[in-house]
Amino acid sequence: MHRRSVLAALAASGVLATLSACGSDDPAVAESPASTPSAGAAGSFPVTIEHQLGSTTVPAAPTRVVTVGYNEEDFVLALGVTPVGSRTPLGTYDATRRPWAVDRLPADGIASVGQAELNFEAIAALQPDLIIGAYAYLQQADYDKLSAIAPTIGDVIPGAGADAAAAATWQEELAVIGRALGRADAADALTDEVEAGFRAAEDEHPEFAGKTVSVVLFNQGYYLLDSTDPRGEFFLQLGFDENPVSGELSEERVAELDTDVLVVLGRSAAEFTASAVAAQLAVVTEGRTVFVPTFDSDAAGALGYSSPLSLPYAVEQFVPALAAAADGDPATVPATV
């Protein structure tokens, strides 16, 4: 499976409620109930945003925002704005209860604008003044339809050196969304805060440094994530080194997962070791593996969103298990998150 297909299918699995609500007395303005004073500072407009599908000018501070990608809702909420419409994430994870955002979500939910396919009529009916698809893998035809409704931000251009299949980092995505909302200063402050959390975890666990981690997604087979996928990048931000191998692995290549630490997404220990080859890996037999048995868990959802709201939660969930896996004690029982 192509990396872009994997990302689009599993980036932020979950289901959103289908009713629209705003957190402000003015129905045209949707402020997050958990917004901070700094989040409300307006930037200068108009502002022009460059993205993978072109250039978009936002003429004035937006008040009715629709998000059409797989994690942008979290980014907008983090900056103190509640979208009037949002794409329902793929999968079965109940995103309405995700613990890192539940206090920012309106009680009646956010209007759905589609799931596997976007509902352009529903988007138009919401009368947005900004559409954000910063992590949406938009095709040109869909972008053209959205742009006819309102100014639309397409997928964020990845940083220098990233290949065409790479997703932008969460920092890059947050910076672009912050500029589009007129909240660039709040985005910068939030970036500093989340990065500080990663640094603190890394400082508390120097044993992570120099150890190679493999992050394998098990859907219909083994798929080894790398730094171009936000879920793979998460573990590198904690100080681990990257397995130089990536992409689909056949059963014959499972031995390439035998690194210092292994993270298995989508299989329990029993399910993963049902394969005789996987069961014999030293990283498994020596207790250096962390299992995330289901994509429906909060831990898996936090990795999928890879947002400034979900990443601190993911750090809390994964670091203890990673510490147990990286401690060098062969008696360690494989951890489950």
mmCIF file of C-alpha atoms in Angstrom:
data_model
loop_
_atom_site.group_PDB
_atom_site.id
_atom_site.type_symbol
_atom_site.label_atom_id
_atom_site.label_comp_id
_atom_site.label_asym_id
_atom_site.label_seq_id
_atom_site.Cartn_x
_atom_site.Cartn_y
_atom_site.Cartn_z
ATOM 1 C CA MET A 1 0.000 0.000 0.000
ATOM 2 C CA HIS A 2 1.333 3.437 -0.908
ATOM 3 C CA ARG A 3 2.298 5.605 2.060
ATOM 4 C CA ARG A 4 -0.248 8.276 1.112
ATOM 5 C CA SER A 5 -3.015 5.640 1.063
ATOM 6 C CA VAL A 6 -2.028 4.393 4.503
ATOM 7 C CA LEU A 7 -1.947 7.911 5.910
ATOM 8 C CA ALA A 8 -5.262 8.895 4.419
ATOM 9 C CA ALA A 9 -6.959 5.727 5.613
ATOM 10 C CA LEU A 10 -5.702 5.721 9.174
ATOM 11 C CA ALA A 11 -4.537 9.241 9.982
ATOM 12 C CA ALA A 12 -7.270 9.976 12.484
ATOM 13 C CA SER A 13 -9.751 7.131 12.767
ATOM 14 C CA GLY A 14 -12.958 7.936 14.602
ATOM 15 C CA VAL A 15 -16.532 9.065 14.285
ATOM 16 C CA LEU A 16 -17.767 12.606 14.924
ATOM 17 C CA ALA A 17 -21.258 13.616 15.945
ATOM 18 C CA THR A 18 -23.448 15.070 13.203
ATOM 19 C CA LEU A 19 -25.038 18.087 14.828
ATOM 20 C CA SER A 20 -23.654 21.608 14.542
ATOM 21 C CA ALA A 21 -23.105 23.917 17.475
ATOM 22 C CA CYS A 22 -21.115 27.021 18.313
ATOM 23 C CA GLY A 23 -19.504 28.033 21.576
ATOM 24 C CA SER A 24 -20.433 31.681 21.215
ATOM 25 C CA ASP A 25 -23.623 33.691 21.590
ATOM 26 C CA ASP A 26 -23.028 34.937 18.042
ATOM 27 C CA PRO A 27 -23.842 32.019 15.698
ATOM 28 C CA ALA A 28 -21.352 33.310 13.160
ATOM 29 C CA VAL A 29 -18.430 33.059 15.572
ATOM 30 C CA ALA A 30 -17.344 29.721 16.994
ATOM 31 C CA GLU A 31 -14.909 30.154 19.858
ATOM 32 C CA SER A 32 -13.642 27.083 21.621
ATOM 33 C CA PRO A 33 -14.930 26.843 25.209
ATOM 34 C CA ALA A 34 -11.376 26.105 26.316
ATOM 35 C CA SER A 35 -9.670 28.883 24.371
ATOM 36 C CA THR A 36 -6.977 30.907 26.075
ATOM 37 C CA PRO A 37 -6.697 34.706 26.055
ATOM 38 C CA SER A 38 -3.664 34.551 23.771
ATOM 39 C CA ALA A 39 -5.585 32.403 21.300
ATOM 40 C CA GLY A 40 -8.002 35.239 20.624
ATOM 41 C CA ALA A 41 -5.432 37.717 19.346
ATOM 42 C CA ALA A 42 -6.205 38.552 15.714
ATOM 43 C CA GLY A 43 -3.447 38.680 13.131
ATOM 44 C CA SER A 44 -3.118 40.932 10.110
ATOM 45 C CA PHE A 45 -5.310 40.324 7.075
ATOM 46 C CA PRO A 46 -5.405 39.665 4.219
ATOM 47 C CA VAL A 47 -2.961 36.768 4.500
ATOM 48 C CA THR A 48 -1.788 34.556 1.637
ATOM 49 C CA ILE A 49 -1.050 30.873 2.251
ATOM 50 C CA GLU A 50 1.022 28.740 -0.126
ATOM 51 C CA HIS A 51 0.061 25.057 -0.212
ATOM 52 C CA GLN A 52 0.445 21.984 -2.409
ATOM 53 C CA LEU A 53 -2.415 22.976 -4.708
ATOM 54 C CA GLY A 54 -1.583 26.633 -5.112
ATOM 55 C CA SER A 55 -1.955 29.886 -3.235
ATOM 56 C CA THR A 56 -4.946 31.072 -1.205
ATOM 57 C CA THR A 57 -5.669 34.512 0.191
ATOM 58 C CA VAL A 58 -7.758 34.774 3.351
ATOM 59 C CA PRO A 59 -9.224 38.295 3.138
ATOM 60 C CA ALA A 60 -10.330 38.749 6.749
ATOM 61 C CA ALA A 61 -10.347 36.964 10.086
ATOM 62 C CA PRO A 62 -12.506 33.869 9.497
ATOM 63 C CA THR A 63 -15.566 33.293 11.674
ATOM 64 C CA ARG A 64 -17.056 30.175 10.075
ATOM 65 C CA VAL A 65 -14.389 27.522 9.590
ATOM 66 C CA VAL A 66 -14.892 24.089 8.022
ATOM 67 C CA THR A 67 -12.155 21.445 8.263
ATOM 68 C CA VAL A 68 -12.092 18.772 5.551
ATOM 69 C CA GLY A 69 -9.005 16.721 6.425
ATOM 70 C CA TYR A 70 -8.122 14.008 8.904
ATOM 71 C CA ASN A 71 -6.808 15.949 11.892
ATOM 72 C CA GLU A 72 -7.332 19.682 11.269
ATOM 73 C CA GLU A 73 -10.254 19.833 13.682
ATOM 74 C CA ASP A 74 -7.829 19.333 16.573
ATOM 75 C CA PHE A 75 -5.503 22.077 15.315
ATOM 76 C CA VAL A 76 -8.352 24.582 14.997
ATOM 77 C CA LEU A 77 -9.706 23.662 18.433
ATOM 78 C CA ALA A 78 -6.223 24.035 19.906
ATOM 79 C CA LEU A 79 -6.136 27.632 18.663
ATOM 80 C CA GLY A 80 -9.441 28.486 20.322
ATOM 81 C CA VAL A 81 -11.828 28.103 17.371
ATOM 82 C CA THR A 82 -14.649 25.578 17.049
ATOM 83 C CA PRO A 83 -15.320 24.580 13.425
ATOM 84 C CA VAL A 84 -18.901 24.852 12.175
ATOM 85 C CA GLY A 85 -18.288 21.697 10.127
ATOM 86 C CA SER A 86 -15.721 18.921 10.049
ATOM 87 C CA ARG A 87 -14.928 15.720 8.192
ATOM 88 C CA THR A 88 -15.919 12.543 10.000
ATOM 89 C CA PRO A 89 -12.688 10.584 10.481
ATOM 90 C CA LEU A 90 -12.374 7.128 8.977
ATOM 91 C CA GLY A 91 -12.557 4.044 11.153
ATOM 92 C CA THR A 92 -14.514 3.153 14.254
ATOM 93 C CA TYR A 93 -12.753 5.125 16.984
ATOM 94 C CA ASP A 94 -15.282 7.332 18.795
ATOM 95 C CA ALA A 95 -13.535 10.668 18.339
ATOM 96 C CA THR A 96 -16.291 12.499 20.225
ATOM 97 C CA ARG A 97 -14.856 11.081 23.446
ATOM 98 C CA ARG A 98 -11.169 11.619 22.690
ATOM 99 C CA PRO A 99 -9.825 12.728 26.073
ATOM 100 C CA TRP A 100 -7.427 15.373 24.796
ATOM 101 C CA ALA A 101 -10.182 17.399 23.117
ATOM 102 C CA VAL A 102 -13.417 16.501 24.898
ATOM 103 C CA ASP A 103 -13.471 19.740 26.914
ATOM 104 C CA ARG A 104 -13.206 21.773 23.703
ATOM 105 C CA LEU A 105 -15.941 20.014 21.735
ATOM 106 C CA PRO A 106 -19.476 21.468 21.779
ATOM 107 C CA ALA A 107 -22.039 19.327 23.588
ATOM 108 C CA ASP A 108 -24.131 18.908 20.443
ATOM 109 C CA GLY A 109 -21.209 17.966 18.250
ATOM 110 C CA ILE A 110 -19.911 19.449 15.019
ATOM 111 C CA ALA A 111 -21.700 19.107 11.685
ATOM 112 C CA SER A 112 -20.298 16.346 9.488
ATOM 113 C CA VAL A 113 -19.256 17.282 5.952
ATOM 114 C CA GLY A 114 -18.562 13.745 4.784
ATOM 115 C CA GLN A 115 -16.308 10.831 5.597
ATOM 116 C CA ALA A 116 -14.730 8.767 2.806
ATOM 117 C CA GLU A 117 -16.122 11.329 0.359
ATOM 118 C CA LEU A 118 -16.744 15.008 1.035
ATOM 119 C CA ASN A 119 -20.320 16.322 0.920
ATOM 120 C CA PHE A 120 -19.916 19.563 -0.996
ATOM 121 C CA GLU A 121 -23.571 20.497 -0.601
ATOM 122 C CA ALA A 122 -23.295 20.198 3.187
ATOM 123 C CA ILE A 123 -20.138 22.315 3.155
ATOM 124 C CA ALA A 124 -21.790 25.036 1.085
ATOM 125 C CA ALA A 125 -24.854 25.032 3.342
ATOM 126 C CA LEU A 126 -22.652 25.912 6.316
ATOM 127 C CA GLN A 127 -21.595 29.124 4.545
ATOM 128 C CA PRO A 128 -17.934 28.909 5.573
ATOM 129 C CA ASP A 129 -15.567 31.795 5.117
ATOM 130 C CA LEU A 130 -12.542 29.467 5.351
ATOM 131 C CA ILE A 131 -12.071 25.784 4.480
ATOM 132 C CA ILE A 132 -8.996 24.050 5.872
ATOM 133 C CA GLY A 133 -7.670 20.905 4.202
ATOM 134 C CA ALA A 134 -4.108 21.052 5.480
ATOM 135 C CA TYR A 135 -3.941 17.257 5.949
ATOM 136 C CA ALA A 136 -6.632 16.091 3.533
ATOM 137 C CA TYR A 137 -4.807 14.693 0.484
ATOM 138 C CA LEU A 138 -7.083 16.826 -1.677
ATOM 139 C CA GLN A 139 -7.275 16.147 -5.381
ATOM 140 C CA GLN A 140 -7.338 19.110 -7.728
ATOM 141 C CA ALA A 141 -10.978 18.563 -8.696
ATOM 142 C CA ASP A 142 -12.116 18.542 -5.066
ATOM 143 C CA TYR A 143 -9.975 21.568 -4.279
ATOM 144 C CA ASP A 144 -11.555 23.453 -7.168
ATOM 145 C CA LYS A 145 -15.049 22.646 -5.866
ATOM 146 C CA LEU A 146 -14.140 23.753 -2.353
ATOM 147 C CA SER A 147 -12.478 26.945 -3.573
ATOM 148 C CA ALA A 148 -15.706 27.865 -5.351
ATOM 149 C CA ILE A 149 -17.426 27.805 -1.939
ATOM 150 C CA ALA A 150 -14.833 29.674 0.158
ATOM 151 C CA PRO A 151 -11.075 30.302 0.374
ATOM 152 C CA THR A 152 -9.531 26.858 0.812
ATOM 153 C CA ILE A 153 -6.164 25.875 2.290
ATOM 154 C CA GLY A 154 -4.842 22.709 0.640
ATOM 155 C CA ASP A 155 -2.306 20.252 1.997
ATOM 156 C CA VAL A 156 0.649 21.886 3.709
ATOM 157 C CA ILE A 157 3.892 21.785 1.755
ATOM 158 C CA PRO A 158 6.326 19.481 3.619
ATOM 159 C CA GLY A 159 9.628 20.898 4.770
ATOM 160 C CA ALA A 160 12.769 20.906 2.671
ATOM 161 C CA GLY A 161 14.014 17.469 1.744
ATOM 162 C CA ALA A 162 10.698 15.666 2.210
ATOM 163 C CA ASP A 163 9.554 13.504 -0.675
ATOM 164 C CA ALA A 164 6.250 13.999 -2.496
ATOM 165 C CA ALA A 165 4.538 11.316 -0.426
ATOM 166 C CA ALA A 166 5.473 12.889 2.905
ATOM 167 C CA ALA A 167 3.061 14.636 5.199
ATOM 168 C CA ALA A 168 4.054 17.967 6.683
ATOM 169 C CA THR A 169 5.109 17.910 10.313
ATOM 170 C CA TRP A 170 2.596 18.893 12.953
ATOM 171 C CA GLN A 171 4.651 22.053 13.529
ATOM 172 C CA GLU A 172 4.343 23.025 9.865
ATOM 173 C CA GLU A 173 0.629 22.281 9.836
ATOM 174 C CA LEU A 174 0.039 24.275 13.016
ATOM 175 C CA ALA A 175 1.987 27.251 11.681
ATOM 176 C CA VAL A 176 -0.077 27.365 8.475
ATOM 177 C CA ILE A 177 -3.391 27.003 10.275
ATOM 178 C CA GLY A 178 -2.343 29.642 12.794
ATOM 179 C CA ARG A 179 -1.603 32.105 10.005
ATOM 180 C CA ALA A 180 -4.895 31.351 8.245
ATOM 181 C CA LEU A 181 -6.848 31.966 11.460
ATOM 182 C CA GLY A 182 -4.906 35.090 12.355
ATOM 183 C CA ARG A 183 -3.459 33.329 15.403
ATOM 184 C CA ALA A 184 0.152 32.842 14.424
ATOM 185 C CA ASP A 185 1.474 33.959 17.813
ATOM 186 C CA ALA A 186 -0.743 31.462 19.611
ATOM 187 C CA ALA A 187 0.425 28.743 17.212
ATOM 188 C CA ASP A 188 4.072 29.561 17.931
ATOM 189 C CA ALA A 189 3.478 29.494 21.684
ATOM 190 C CA LEU A 190 1.667 26.165 21.423
ATOM 191 C CA THR A 191 4.473 24.688 19.329
ATOM 192 C CA ASP A 192 6.986 25.675 22.009
ATOM 193 C CA GLU A 193 4.809 24.105 24.704
ATOM 194 C CA VAL A 194 4.370 20.765 22.949
ATOM 195 C CA GLU A 195 8.028 20.557 21.937
ATOM 196 C CA ALA A 196 8.993 21.232 25.554
ATOM 197 C CA GLY A 197 6.946 18.205 26.561
ATOM 198 C CA PHE A 198 8.888 16.008 24.149
ATOM 199 C CA ARG A 199 12.192 17.400 25.418
ATOM 200 C CA ALA A 200 11.200 16.764 29.020
ATOM 201 C CA ALA A 201 10.332 13.138 28.252
ATOM 202 C CA GLU A 202 13.586 12.712 26.352
ATOM 203 C CA ASP A 203 15.591 14.213 29.220
ATOM 204 C CA GLU A 204 13.885 11.927 31.729
ATOM 205 C CA HIS A 205 14.699 8.881 29.604
ATOM 206 C CA PRO A 206 18.242 9.151 28.255
ATOM 207 C CA GLU A 207 18.058 5.411 27.566
ATOM 208 C CA PHE A 208 16.000 6.212 24.443
ATOM 209 C CA ALA A 209 18.964 7.934 22.781
ATOM 210 C CA GLY A 210 20.891 5.773 20.349
ATOM 211 C CA LYS A 211 18.262 3.029 20.283
ATOM 212 C CA THR A 212 16.596 2.198 16.989
ATOM 213 C CA VAL A 213 12.821 1.863 16.953
ATOM 214 C CA SER A 214 10.649 0.097 14.395
ATOM 215 C CA VAL A 215 7.019 1.208 14.190
ATOM 216 C CA VAL A 216 4.970 -1.344 12.297
ATOM 217 C CA LEU A 217 1.357 -0.845 11.280
ATOM 218 C CA PHE A 218 -0.483 -4.135 10.919
ATOM 219 C CA ASN A 219 -3.550 -3.725 8.733
ATOM 220 C CA GLN A 220 -3.607 -6.464 6.103
ATOM 221 C CA GLY A 221 0.093 -7.042 6.482
ATOM 222 C CA TYR A 222 3.244 -5.500 7.917
ATOM 223 C CA TYR A 223 3.793 -1.833 7.032
ATOM 224 C CA LEU A 224 6.838 -0.184 8.576
ATOM 225 C CA LEU A 225 6.259 3.520 9.192
ATOM 226 C CA ASP A 226 9.051 6.046 8.878
ATOM 227 C CA SER A 227 9.529 9.720 9.672
ATOM 228 C CA THR A 228 7.359 10.830 6.741
ATOM 229 C CA ASP A 229 4.354 9.468 8.639
ATOM 230 C CA PRO A 230 3.357 11.423 11.787
ATOM 231 C CA ARG A 231 2.936 8.184 13.734
ATOM 232 C CA GLY A 232 6.477 7.130 12.926
ATOM 233 C CA GLU A 233 7.870 10.596 13.596
ATOM 234 C CA PHE A 234 6.310 10.647 17.080
ATOM 235 C CA PHE A 235 8.833 8.134 18.445
ATOM 236 C CA LEU A 236 11.783 9.930 16.885
ATOM 237 C CA GLN A 237 10.751 13.101 18.727
ATOM 238 C CA LEU A 238 11.337 11.152 21.953
ATOM 239 C CA GLY A 239 14.967 10.535 21.032
ATOM 240 C CA PHE A 240 14.866 7.174 19.268
ATOM 241 C CA ASP A 241 16.677 6.516 15.999
ATOM 242 C CA GLU A 242 14.802 5.470 12.876
ATOM 243 C CA ASN A 243 14.897 2.042 11.271
ATOM 244 C CA PRO A 244 16.321 2.719 7.774
ATOM 245 C CA VAL A 245 13.812 0.238 6.338
ATOM 246 C CA SER A 246 10.262 1.361 5.567
ATOM 247 C CA GLY A 247 7.162 0.350 3.633
ATOM 248 C CA GLU A 248 5.512 -3.003 3.137
ATOM 249 C CA LEU A 249 7.268 -6.057 4.517
ATOM 250 C CA SER A 250 6.602 -9.613 3.443
ATOM 251 C CA GLU A 251 6.640 -12.427 6.000
ATOM 252 C CA GLU A 252 10.133 -13.245 4.773
ATOM 253 C CA ARG A 253 11.329 -9.744 5.754
ATOM 254 C CA VAL A 254 9.860 -9.648 9.268
ATOM 255 C CA ALA A 255 13.376 -10.042 10.667
ATOM 256 C CA GLU A 256 13.987 -6.420 9.663
ATOM 257 C CA LEU A 257 11.763 -5.434 12.599
ATOM 258 C CA ASP A 258 14.314 -6.854 15.044
ATOM 259 C CA THR A 259 15.624 -3.512 16.306
ATOM 260 C CA ASP A 260 16.266 -2.227 19.831
ATOM 261 C CA VAL A 261 12.569 -1.433 20.347
ATOM 262 C CA LEU A 262 9.496 -2.449 18.350
ATOM 263 C CA VAL A 263 6.074 -0.769 18.392
ATOM 264 C CA VAL A 264 3.217 -2.787 16.887
ATOM 265 C CA LEU A 265 0.088 -0.855 15.906
ATOM 266 C CA GLY A 266 -3.065 -2.878 15.352
ATOM 267 C CA ARG A 267 -2.153 -6.266 16.880
ATOM 268 C CA SER A 268 -2.022 -7.705 20.382
ATOM 269 C CA ALA A 269 0.973 -9.716 21.532
ATOM 270 C CA ALA A 270 -0.960 -12.949 20.972
ATOM 271 C CA GLU A 271 -2.051 -11.925 17.484
ATOM 272 C CA PHE A 272 1.378 -10.712 16.449
ATOM 273 C CA THR A 273 3.194 -13.803 17.713
ATOM 274 C CA ALA A 274 0.754 -16.108 15.919
ATOM 275 C CA SER A 275 3.323 -15.757 13.152
ATOM 276 C CA ALA A 276 6.194 -18.118 13.936
ATOM 277 C CA VAL A 277 8.648 -15.699 12.347
ATOM 278 C CA ALA A 278 7.447 -12.747 14.412
ATOM 279 C CA ALA A 279 7.342 -14.831 17.595
ATOM 280 C CA GLN A 280 11.045 -15.641 17.267
ATOM 281 C CA LEU A 281 12.230 -12.043 16.977
ATOM 282 C CA ALA A 282 14.607 -11.188 19.823
ATOM 283 C CA VAL A 283 12.862 -7.819 20.242
ATOM 284 C CA VAL A 284 9.701 -9.802 21.056
ATOM 285 C CA THR A 285 11.146 -12.635 23.154
ATOM 286 C CA GLU A 286 13.224 -10.197 25.240
ATOM 287 C CA GLY A 287 10.278 -7.952 26.099
ATOM 288 C CA ARG A 288 11.375 -4.958 24.027
ATOM 289 C CA THR A 289 8.065 -4.618 22.213
ATOM 290 C CA VAL A 290 5.138 -2.252 22.822
ATOM 291 C CA PHE A 291 1.750 -3.422 21.524
ATOM 292 C CA VAL A 292 -1.207 -1.210 20.614
ATOM 293 C CA PRO A 293 -3.789 -3.957 20.006
ATOM 294 C CA THR A 294 -6.568 -1.923 18.390
ATOM 295 C CA PHE A 295 -7.008 1.211 16.330
ATOM 296 C CA ASP A 296 -10.071 1.999 18.464
ATOM 297 C CA SER A 297 -8.016 2.893 21.546
ATOM 298 C CA ASP A 298 -7.306 6.414 22.746
ATOM 299 C CA ALA A 299 -3.579 5.777 22.398
ATOM 300 C CA ALA A 300 -3.940 4.818 18.735
ATOM 301 C CA GLY A 301 -6.281 7.764 18.169
ATOM 302 C CA ALA A 302 -3.788 10.178 19.704
ATOM 303 C CA LEU A 303 -1.083 8.965 17.315
ATOM 304 C CA GLY A 304 -3.510 9.172 14.419
ATOM 305 C CA TYR A 305 -4.427 12.777 15.105
ATOM 306 C CA SER A 306 -0.800 13.776 15.807
ATOM 307 C CA SER A 307 -2.046 17.197 16.803
ATOM 308 C CA PRO A 308 -0.885 19.745 19.377
ATOM 309 C CA LEU A 309 -3.751 18.512 21.567
ATOM 310 C CA SER A 310 -3.208 14.770 21.147
ATOM 311 C CA LEU A 311 0.584 14.604 21.210
ATOM 312 C CA PRO A 312 0.989 15.464 24.925
ATOM 313 C CA TYR A 313 -1.591 12.766 25.679
ATOM 314 C CA ALA A 314 0.331 10.296 23.508
ATOM 315 C CA VAL A 315 3.552 11.119 25.358
ATOM 316 C CA GLU A 316 1.855 10.310 28.664
ATOM 317 C CA GLN A 317 0.497 7.020 27.323
ATOM 318 C CA PHE A 318 3.554 5.717 25.484
ATOM 319 C CA VAL A 319 6.574 6.842 27.492
ATOM 320 C CA PRO A 320 6.161 4.408 30.427
ATOM 321 C CA ALA A 321 5.770 1.467 28.031
ATOM 322 C CA LEU A 322 8.707 2.602 25.931
ATOM 323 C CA ALA A 323 10.833 2.970 29.057
ATOM 324 C CA ALA A 324 10.029 -0.611 30.012
ATOM 325 C CA ALA A 325 10.899 -1.784 26.503
ATOM 326 C CA ALA A 326 14.164 0.147 26.369
ATOM 327 C CA ASP A 327 15.461 -0.699 29.848
ATOM 328 C CA GLY A 328 17.560 -3.632 28.678
ATOM 329 C CA ASP A 329 15.974 -6.037 31.144
ATOM 330 C CA PRO A 330 15.338 -9.331 29.300
ATOM 331 C CA ALA A 331 12.718 -10.261 31.895
ATOM 332 C CA THR A 332 10.477 -7.348 30.942
ATOM 333 C CA VAL A 333 6.988 -8.385 29.865
ATOM 334 C CA PRO A 334 5.933 -6.848 26.517
ATOM 335 C CA ALA A 335 3.947 -3.698 27.235
ATOM 336 C CA THR A 336 0.456 -2.906 25.974
ATOM 337 C CA VAL A 337 -0.802 0.639 25.457
#
